[in-house]
Short mmCIF file of N, CA and C in Angstrom, two decimals:
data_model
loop_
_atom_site.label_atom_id
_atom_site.label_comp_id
_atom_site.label_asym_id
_atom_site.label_seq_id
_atom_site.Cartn_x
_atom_site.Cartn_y
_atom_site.Cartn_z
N UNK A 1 0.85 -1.18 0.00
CA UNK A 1 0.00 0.00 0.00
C UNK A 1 0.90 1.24 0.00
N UNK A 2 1.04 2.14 -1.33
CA UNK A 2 1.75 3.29 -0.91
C UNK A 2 0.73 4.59 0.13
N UNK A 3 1.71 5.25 -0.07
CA UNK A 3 0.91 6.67 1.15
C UNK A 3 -0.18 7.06 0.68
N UNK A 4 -0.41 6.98 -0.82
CA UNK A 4 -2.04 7.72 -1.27
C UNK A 4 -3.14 6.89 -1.32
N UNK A 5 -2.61 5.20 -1.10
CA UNK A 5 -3.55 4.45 -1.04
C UNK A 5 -3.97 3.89 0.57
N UNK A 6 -2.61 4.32 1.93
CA UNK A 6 -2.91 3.99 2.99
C UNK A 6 -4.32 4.55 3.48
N UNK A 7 -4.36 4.34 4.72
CA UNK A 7 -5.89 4.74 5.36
C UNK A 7 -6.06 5.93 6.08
N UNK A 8 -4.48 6.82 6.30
CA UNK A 8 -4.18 8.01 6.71
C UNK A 8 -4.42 9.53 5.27
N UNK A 9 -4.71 8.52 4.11
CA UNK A 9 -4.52 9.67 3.33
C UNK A 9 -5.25 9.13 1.80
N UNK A 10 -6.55 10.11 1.21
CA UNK A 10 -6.99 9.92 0.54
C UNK A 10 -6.55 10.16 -0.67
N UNK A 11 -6.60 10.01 -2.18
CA UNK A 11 -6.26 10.35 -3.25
C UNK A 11 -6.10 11.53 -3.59
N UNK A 12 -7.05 12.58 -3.17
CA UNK A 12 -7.24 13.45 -3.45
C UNK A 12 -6.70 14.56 -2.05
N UNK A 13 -6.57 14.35 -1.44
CA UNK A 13 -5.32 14.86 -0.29
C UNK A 13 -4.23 14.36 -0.35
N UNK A 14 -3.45 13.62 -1.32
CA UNK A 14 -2.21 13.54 -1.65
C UNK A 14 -2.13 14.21 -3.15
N UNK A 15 -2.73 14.01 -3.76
CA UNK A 15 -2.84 15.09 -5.48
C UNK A 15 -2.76 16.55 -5.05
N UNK A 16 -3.46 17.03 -4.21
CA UNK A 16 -3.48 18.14 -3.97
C UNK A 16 -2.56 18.37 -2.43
N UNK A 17 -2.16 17.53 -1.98
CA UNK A 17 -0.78 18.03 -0.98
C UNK A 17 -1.46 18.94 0.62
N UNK A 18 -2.55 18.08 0.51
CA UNK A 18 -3.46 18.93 1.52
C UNK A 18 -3.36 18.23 3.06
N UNK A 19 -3.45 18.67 4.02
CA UNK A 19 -2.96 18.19 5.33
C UNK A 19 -4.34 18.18 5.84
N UNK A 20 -5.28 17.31 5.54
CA UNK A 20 -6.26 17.05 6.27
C UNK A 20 -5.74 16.13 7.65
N UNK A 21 -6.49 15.97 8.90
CA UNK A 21 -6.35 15.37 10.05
C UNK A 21 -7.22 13.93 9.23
N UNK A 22 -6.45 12.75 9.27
CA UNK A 22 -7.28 11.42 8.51
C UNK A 22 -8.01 11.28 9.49
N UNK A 23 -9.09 10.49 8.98
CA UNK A 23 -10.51 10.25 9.59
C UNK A 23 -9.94 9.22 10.58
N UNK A 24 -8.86 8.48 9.91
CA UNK A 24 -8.72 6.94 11.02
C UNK A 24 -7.86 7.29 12.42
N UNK A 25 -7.50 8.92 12.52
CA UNK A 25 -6.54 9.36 13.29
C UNK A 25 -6.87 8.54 14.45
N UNK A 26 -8.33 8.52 14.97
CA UNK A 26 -8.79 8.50 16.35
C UNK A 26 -8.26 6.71 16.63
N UNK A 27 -8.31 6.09 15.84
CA UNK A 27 -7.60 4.74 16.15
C UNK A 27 -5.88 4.78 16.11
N UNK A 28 -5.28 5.23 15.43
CA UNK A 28 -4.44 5.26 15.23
C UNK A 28 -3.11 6.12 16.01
N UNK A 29 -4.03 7.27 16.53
CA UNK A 29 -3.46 8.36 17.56
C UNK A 29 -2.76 7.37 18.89
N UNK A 30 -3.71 6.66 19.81
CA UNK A 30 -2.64 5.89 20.35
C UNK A 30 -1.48 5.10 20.02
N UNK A 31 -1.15 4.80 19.23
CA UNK A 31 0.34 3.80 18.75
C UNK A 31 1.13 5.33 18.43
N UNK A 32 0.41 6.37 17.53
CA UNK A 32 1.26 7.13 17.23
C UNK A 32 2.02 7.72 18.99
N UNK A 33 0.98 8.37 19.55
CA UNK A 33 1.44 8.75 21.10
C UNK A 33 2.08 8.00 21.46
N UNK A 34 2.39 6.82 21.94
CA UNK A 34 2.79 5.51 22.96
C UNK A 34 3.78 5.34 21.88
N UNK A 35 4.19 5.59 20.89
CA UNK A 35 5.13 4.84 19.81
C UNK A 35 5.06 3.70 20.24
N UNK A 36 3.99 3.13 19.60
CA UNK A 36 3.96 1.53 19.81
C UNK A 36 4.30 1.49 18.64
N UNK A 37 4.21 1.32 17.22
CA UNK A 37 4.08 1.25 16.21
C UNK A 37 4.61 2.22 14.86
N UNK A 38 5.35 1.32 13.68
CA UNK A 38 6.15 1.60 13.04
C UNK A 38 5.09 2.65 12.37
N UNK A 39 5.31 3.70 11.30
CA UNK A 39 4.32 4.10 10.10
C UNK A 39 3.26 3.05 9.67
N UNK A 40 4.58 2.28 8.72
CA UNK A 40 4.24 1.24 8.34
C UNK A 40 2.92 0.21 8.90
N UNK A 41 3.14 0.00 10.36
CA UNK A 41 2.79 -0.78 10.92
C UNK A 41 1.39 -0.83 11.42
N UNK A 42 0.90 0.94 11.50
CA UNK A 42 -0.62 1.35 12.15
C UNK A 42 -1.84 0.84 10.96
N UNK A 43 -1.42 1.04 10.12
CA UNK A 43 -2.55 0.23 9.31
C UNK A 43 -3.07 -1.23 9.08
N UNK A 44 -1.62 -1.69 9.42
CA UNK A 44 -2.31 -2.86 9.59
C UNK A 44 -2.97 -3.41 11.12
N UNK A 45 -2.65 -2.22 11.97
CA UNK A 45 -2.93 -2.93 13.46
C UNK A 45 -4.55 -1.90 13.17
N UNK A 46 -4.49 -1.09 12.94
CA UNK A 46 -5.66 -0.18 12.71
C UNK A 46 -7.07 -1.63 12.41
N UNK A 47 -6.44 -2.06 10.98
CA UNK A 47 -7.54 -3.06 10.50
C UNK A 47 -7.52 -3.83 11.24
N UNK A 48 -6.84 -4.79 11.48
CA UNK A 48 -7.29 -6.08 12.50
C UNK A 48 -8.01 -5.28 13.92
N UNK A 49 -7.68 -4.09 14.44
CA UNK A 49 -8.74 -3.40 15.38
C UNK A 49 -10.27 -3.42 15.04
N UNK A 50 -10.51 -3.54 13.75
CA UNK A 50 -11.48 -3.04 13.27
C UNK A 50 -12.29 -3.74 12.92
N UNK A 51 -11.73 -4.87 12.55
CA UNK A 51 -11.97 -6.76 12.33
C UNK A 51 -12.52 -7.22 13.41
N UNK A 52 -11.50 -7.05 14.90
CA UNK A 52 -12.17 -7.43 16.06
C UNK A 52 -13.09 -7.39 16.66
N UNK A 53 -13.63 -6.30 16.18
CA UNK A 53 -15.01 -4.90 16.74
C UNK A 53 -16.13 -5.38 15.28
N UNK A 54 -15.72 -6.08 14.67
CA UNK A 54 -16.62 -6.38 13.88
C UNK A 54 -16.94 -5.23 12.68
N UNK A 55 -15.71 -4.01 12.65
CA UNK A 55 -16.23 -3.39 11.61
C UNK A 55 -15.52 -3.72 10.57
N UNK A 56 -15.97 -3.48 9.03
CA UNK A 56 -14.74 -3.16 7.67
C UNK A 56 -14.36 -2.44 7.88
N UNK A 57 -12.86 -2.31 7.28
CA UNK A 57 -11.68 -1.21 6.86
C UNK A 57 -12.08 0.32 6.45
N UNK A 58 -13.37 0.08 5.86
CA UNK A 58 -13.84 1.04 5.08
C UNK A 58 -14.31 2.27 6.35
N UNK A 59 -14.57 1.42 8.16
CA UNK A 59 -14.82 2.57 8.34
C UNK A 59 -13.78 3.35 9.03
N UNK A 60 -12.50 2.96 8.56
CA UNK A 60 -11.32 4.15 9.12
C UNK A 60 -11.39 5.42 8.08
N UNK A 61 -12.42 5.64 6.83
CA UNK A 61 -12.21 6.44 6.16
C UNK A 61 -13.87 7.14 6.74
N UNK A 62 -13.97 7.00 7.02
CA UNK A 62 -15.81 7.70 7.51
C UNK A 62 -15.51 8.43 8.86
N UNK A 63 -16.62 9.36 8.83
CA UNK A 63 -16.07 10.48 9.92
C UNK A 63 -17.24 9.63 10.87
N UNK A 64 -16.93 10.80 12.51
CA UNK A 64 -17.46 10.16 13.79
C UNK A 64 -19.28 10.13 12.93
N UNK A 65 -19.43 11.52 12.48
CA UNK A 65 -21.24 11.47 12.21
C UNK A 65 -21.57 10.53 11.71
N UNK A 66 -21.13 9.65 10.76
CA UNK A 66 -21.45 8.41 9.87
C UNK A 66 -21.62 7.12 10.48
N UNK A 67 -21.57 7.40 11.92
CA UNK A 67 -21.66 5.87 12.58
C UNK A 67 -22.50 5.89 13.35
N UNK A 68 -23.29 5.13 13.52
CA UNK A 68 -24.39 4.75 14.37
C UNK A 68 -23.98 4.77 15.69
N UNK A 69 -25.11 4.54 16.90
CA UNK A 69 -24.25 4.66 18.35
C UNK A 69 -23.47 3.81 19.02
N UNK A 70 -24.23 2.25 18.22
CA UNK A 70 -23.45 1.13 18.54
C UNK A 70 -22.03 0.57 17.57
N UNK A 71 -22.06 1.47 16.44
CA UNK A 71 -20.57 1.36 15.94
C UNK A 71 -19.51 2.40 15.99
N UNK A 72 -20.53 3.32 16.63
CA UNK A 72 -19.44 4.38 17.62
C UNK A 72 -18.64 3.91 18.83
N UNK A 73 -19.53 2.91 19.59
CA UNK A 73 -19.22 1.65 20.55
C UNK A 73 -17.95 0.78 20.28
N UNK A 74 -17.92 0.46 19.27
CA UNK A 74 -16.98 -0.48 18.57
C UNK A 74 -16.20 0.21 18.04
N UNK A 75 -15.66 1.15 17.68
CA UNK A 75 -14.68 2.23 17.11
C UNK A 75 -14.06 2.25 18.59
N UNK A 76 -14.65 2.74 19.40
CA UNK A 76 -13.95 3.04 21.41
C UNK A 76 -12.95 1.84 21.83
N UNK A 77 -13.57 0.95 21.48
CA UNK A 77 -13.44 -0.46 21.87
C UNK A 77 -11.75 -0.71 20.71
N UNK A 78 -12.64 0.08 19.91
CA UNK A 78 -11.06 -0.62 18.76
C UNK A 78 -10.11 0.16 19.18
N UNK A 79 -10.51 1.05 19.54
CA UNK A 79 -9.65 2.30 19.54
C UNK A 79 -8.69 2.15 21.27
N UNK A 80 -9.53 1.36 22.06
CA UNK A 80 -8.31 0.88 23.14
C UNK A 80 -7.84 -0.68 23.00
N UNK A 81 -8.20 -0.94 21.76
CA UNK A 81 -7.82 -2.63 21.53
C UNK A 81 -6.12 -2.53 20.59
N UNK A 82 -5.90 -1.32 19.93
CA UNK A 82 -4.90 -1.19 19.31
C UNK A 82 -3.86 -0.72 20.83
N UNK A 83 -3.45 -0.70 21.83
CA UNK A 83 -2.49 -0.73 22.16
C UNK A 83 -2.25 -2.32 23.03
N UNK A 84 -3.50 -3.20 22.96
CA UNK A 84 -3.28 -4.67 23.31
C UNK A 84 -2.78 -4.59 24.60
N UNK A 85 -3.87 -4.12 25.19
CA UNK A 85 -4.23 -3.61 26.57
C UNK A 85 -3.95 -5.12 27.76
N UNK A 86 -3.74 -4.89 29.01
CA UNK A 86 -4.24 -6.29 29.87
C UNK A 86 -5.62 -6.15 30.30
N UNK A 87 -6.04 -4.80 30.61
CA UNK A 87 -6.60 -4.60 31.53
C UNK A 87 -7.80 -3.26 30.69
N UNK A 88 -9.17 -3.54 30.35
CA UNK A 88 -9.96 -2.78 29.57
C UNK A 88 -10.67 -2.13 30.38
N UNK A 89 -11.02 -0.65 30.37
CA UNK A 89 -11.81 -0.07 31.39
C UNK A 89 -12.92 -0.14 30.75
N UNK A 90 -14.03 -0.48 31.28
CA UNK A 90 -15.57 0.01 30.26
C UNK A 90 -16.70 0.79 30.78
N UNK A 91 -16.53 2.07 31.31
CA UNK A 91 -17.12 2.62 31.71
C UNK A 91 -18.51 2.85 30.95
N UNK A 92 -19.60 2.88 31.35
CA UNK A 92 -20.99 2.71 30.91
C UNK A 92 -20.74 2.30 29.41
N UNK A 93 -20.44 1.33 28.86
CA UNK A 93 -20.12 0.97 27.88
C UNK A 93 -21.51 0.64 26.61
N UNK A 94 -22.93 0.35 27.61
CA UNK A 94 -23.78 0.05 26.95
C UNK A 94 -24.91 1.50 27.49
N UNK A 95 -24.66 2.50 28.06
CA UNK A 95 -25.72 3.38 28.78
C UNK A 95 -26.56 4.15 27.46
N UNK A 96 -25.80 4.15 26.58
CA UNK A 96 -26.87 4.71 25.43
C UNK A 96 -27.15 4.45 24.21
N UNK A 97 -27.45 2.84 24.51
CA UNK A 97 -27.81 2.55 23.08
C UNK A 97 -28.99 1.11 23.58
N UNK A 98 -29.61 0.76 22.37
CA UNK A 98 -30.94 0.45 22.38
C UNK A 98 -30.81 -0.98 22.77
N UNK A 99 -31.60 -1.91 23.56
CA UNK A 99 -31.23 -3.11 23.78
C UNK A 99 -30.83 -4.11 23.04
N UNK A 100 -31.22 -4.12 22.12
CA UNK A 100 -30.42 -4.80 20.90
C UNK A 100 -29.10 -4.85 20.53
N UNK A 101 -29.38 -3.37 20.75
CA UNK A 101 -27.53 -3.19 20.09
C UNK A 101 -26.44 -3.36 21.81
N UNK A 102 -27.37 -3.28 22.45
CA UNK A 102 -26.44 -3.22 24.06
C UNK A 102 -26.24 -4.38 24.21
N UNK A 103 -27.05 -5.63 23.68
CA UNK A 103 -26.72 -6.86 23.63
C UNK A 103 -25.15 -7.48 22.63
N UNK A 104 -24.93 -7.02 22.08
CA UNK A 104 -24.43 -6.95 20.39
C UNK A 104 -23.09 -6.46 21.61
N UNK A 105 -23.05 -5.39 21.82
CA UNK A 105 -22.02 -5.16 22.15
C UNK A 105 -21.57 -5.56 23.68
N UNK A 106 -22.02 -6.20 24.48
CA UNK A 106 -22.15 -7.11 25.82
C UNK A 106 -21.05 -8.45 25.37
N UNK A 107 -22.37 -8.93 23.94
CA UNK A 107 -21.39 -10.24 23.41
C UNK A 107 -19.84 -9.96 22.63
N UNK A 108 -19.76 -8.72 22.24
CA UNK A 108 -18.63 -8.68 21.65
C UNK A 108 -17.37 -8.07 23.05
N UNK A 109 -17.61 -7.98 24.01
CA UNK A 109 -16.77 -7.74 24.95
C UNK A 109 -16.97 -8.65 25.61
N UNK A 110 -17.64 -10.02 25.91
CA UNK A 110 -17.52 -11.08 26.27
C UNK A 110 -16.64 -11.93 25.64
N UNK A 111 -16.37 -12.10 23.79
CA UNK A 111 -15.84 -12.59 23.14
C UNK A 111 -14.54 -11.69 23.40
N UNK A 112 -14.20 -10.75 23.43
CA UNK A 112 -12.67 -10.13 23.31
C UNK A 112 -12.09 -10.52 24.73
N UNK A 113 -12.86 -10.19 25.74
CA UNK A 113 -12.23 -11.20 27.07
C UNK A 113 -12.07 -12.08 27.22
N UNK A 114 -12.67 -13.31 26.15
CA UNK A 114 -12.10 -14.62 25.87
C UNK A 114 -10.78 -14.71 25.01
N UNK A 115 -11.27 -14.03 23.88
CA UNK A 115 -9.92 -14.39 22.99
C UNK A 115 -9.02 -13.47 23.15
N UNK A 116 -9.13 -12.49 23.84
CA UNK A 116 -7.82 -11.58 24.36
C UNK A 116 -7.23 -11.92 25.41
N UNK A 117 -8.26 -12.69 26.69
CA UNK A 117 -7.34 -12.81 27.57
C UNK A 117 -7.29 -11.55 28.53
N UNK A 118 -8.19 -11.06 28.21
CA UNK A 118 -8.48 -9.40 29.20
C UNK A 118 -9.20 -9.33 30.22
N UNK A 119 -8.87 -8.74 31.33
CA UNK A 119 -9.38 -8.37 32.78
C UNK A 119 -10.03 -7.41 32.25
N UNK A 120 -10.93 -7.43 32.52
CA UNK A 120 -12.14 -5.92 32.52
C UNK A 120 -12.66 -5.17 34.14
N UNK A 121 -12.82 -3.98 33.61
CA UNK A 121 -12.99 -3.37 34.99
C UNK A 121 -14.46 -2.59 34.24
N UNK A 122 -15.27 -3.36 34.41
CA UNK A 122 -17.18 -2.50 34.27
C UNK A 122 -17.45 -1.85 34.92
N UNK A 123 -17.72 -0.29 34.52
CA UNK A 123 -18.53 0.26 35.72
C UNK A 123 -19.91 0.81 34.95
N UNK A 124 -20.65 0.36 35.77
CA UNK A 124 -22.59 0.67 35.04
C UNK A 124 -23.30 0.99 36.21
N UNK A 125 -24.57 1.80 36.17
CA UNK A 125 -25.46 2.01 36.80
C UNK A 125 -26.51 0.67 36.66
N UNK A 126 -26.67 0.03 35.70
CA UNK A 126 -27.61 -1.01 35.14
C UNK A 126 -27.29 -2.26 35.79
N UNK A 127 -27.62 -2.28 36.77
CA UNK A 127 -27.32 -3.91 37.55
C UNK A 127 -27.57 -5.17 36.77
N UNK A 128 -28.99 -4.91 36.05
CA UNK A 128 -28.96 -6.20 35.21
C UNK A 128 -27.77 -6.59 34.34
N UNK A 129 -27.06 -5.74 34.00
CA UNK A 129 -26.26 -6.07 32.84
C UNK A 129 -24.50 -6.24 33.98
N UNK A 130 -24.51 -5.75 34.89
CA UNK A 130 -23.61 -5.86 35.60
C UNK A 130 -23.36 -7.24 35.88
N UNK A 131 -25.13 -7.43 36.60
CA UNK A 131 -25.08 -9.24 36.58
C UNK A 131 -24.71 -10.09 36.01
N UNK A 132 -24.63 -9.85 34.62
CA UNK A 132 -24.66 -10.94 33.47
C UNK A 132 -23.50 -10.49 33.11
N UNK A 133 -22.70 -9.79 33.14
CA UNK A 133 -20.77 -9.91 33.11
C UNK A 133 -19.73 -9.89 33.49
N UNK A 134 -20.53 -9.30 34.83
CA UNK A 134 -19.02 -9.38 36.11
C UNK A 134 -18.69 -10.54 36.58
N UNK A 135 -17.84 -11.05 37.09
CA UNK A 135 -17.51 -12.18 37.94
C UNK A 135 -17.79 -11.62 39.35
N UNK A 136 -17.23 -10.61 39.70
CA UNK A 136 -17.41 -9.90 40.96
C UNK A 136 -17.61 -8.37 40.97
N UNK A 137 -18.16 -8.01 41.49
CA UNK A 137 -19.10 -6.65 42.12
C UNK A 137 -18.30 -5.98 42.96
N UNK A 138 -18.20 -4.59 42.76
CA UNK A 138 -18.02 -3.76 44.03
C UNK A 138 -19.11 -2.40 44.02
N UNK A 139 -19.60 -2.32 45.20
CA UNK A 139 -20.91 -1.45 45.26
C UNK A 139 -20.57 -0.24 45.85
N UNK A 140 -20.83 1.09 44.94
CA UNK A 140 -19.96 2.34 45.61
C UNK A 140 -21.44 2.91 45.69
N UNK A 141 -21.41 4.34 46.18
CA UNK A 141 -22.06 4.98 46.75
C UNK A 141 -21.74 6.57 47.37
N UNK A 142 -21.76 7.37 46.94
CA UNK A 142 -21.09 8.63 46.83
C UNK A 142 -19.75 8.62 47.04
N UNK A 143 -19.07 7.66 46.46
CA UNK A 143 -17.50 7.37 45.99
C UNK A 143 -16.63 6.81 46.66
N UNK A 144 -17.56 5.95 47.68
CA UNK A 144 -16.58 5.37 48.25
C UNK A 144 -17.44 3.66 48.10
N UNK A 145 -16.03 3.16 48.37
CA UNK A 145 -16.49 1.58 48.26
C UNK A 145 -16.90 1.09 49.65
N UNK A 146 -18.48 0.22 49.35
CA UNK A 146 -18.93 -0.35 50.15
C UNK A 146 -19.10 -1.94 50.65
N UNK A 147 -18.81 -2.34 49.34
CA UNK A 147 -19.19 -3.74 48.90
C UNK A 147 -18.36 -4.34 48.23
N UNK A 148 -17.83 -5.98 48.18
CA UNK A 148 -16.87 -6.50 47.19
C UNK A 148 -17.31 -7.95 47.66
N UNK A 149 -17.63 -8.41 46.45
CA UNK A 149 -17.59 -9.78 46.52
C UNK A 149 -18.21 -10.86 45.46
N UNK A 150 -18.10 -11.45 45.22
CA UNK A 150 -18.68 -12.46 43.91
C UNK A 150 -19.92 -11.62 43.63
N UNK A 151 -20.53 -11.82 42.40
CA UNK A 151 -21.65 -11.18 41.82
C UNK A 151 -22.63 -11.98 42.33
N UNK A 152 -23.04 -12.97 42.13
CA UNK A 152 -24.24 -13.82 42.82
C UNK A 152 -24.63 -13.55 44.29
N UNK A 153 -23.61 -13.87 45.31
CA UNK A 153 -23.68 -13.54 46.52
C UNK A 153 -23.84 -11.94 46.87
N UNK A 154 -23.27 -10.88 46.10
CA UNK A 154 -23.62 -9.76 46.22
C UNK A 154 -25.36 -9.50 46.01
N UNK A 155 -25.93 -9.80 44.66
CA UNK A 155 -27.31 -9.80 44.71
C UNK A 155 -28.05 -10.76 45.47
N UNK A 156 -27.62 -11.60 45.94
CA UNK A 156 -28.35 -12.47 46.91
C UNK A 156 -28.55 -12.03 48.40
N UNK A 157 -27.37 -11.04 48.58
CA UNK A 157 -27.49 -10.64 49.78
C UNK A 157 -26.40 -9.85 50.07
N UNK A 158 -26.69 -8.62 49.89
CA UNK A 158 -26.33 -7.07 49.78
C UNK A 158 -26.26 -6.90 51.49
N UNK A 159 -24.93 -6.14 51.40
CA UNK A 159 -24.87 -6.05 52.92
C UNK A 159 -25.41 -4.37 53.65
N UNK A 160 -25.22 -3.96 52.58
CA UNK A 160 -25.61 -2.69 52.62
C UNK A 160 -27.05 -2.32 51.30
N UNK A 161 -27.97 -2.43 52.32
CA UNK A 161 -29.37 -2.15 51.42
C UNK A 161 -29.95 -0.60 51.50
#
């Protein structure tokens, strides 16, 4: 792939020598920061990010407006999957998008904690969904921690009601 055909730079911003900010920056900005990664090298970690999350290549060239809320979801997700993290934070990860798609993306961070091998740290207001992916619970409450302990036994019997 030369430079006018990579994913940092369109045909027509290399013909014309124009310094647009590439659309795929927002994936790609971490390796550039962290120098994880050669020039060379972000495009191809870019795509397999993008693979993982279940999107095509095609959408490192599409701006943020062009994506729906749940493949705005999966762009976030790709976008901390390119530095091949141990440890994934997912702060309200499903709080605004429709149950369908909150499902969709539940299973696809169930599947990346399998085949990645990743500790996740969830934090949600939505207990149901807390239920169905934590292993263990910690229950805060104007910011301090109250509660820690397996997820089952936490909803079975909350020590603090």
């Amino acid at each position: 792939m030369d430079d006018c055909e990579s994913l940092s730079h369109s045909k027509w911003e290399c013909k014309y020598h124009v310094a647009f900010i590439p659309k795929c920056r927002i994936l790609a900005e971490p390796l550039r920061v962290h120098r994880r990664a050669s020039a060379a090298e972000i495009d191809r970690i870019v795509i397999d990010a993008l693979d993982r999350v279940g999107l095509d290549r095609t959408a490192a060239r599409r701006y943020p407006h062009q994506f729906s809320g749940g493949q705005r979801q999966r762009i976030s997700i790709a976008r901390a999957l390119v530095l091949q993290p141990a440890l994934l934070i997912c702060d309200e990860p499903t709080s605004a998008l429709d149950v369908s798609i909150q499902a969709q993306i539940l299973d696809l961070l169930a599947e990346l904690r399998r085949s990645l091998n990743l500790a996740m740290l969830f934090i949600s207001h939505d207990l149901a969904v807390v239920r169905q992916v934590c292993d263990r619970v910690g229950v805060m409450r104007d910011g301090r921690l109250l509660e820690v302990g397996e997820t089952d036994q936490v909803f079975r019997n909350p020590q603090d009601s």
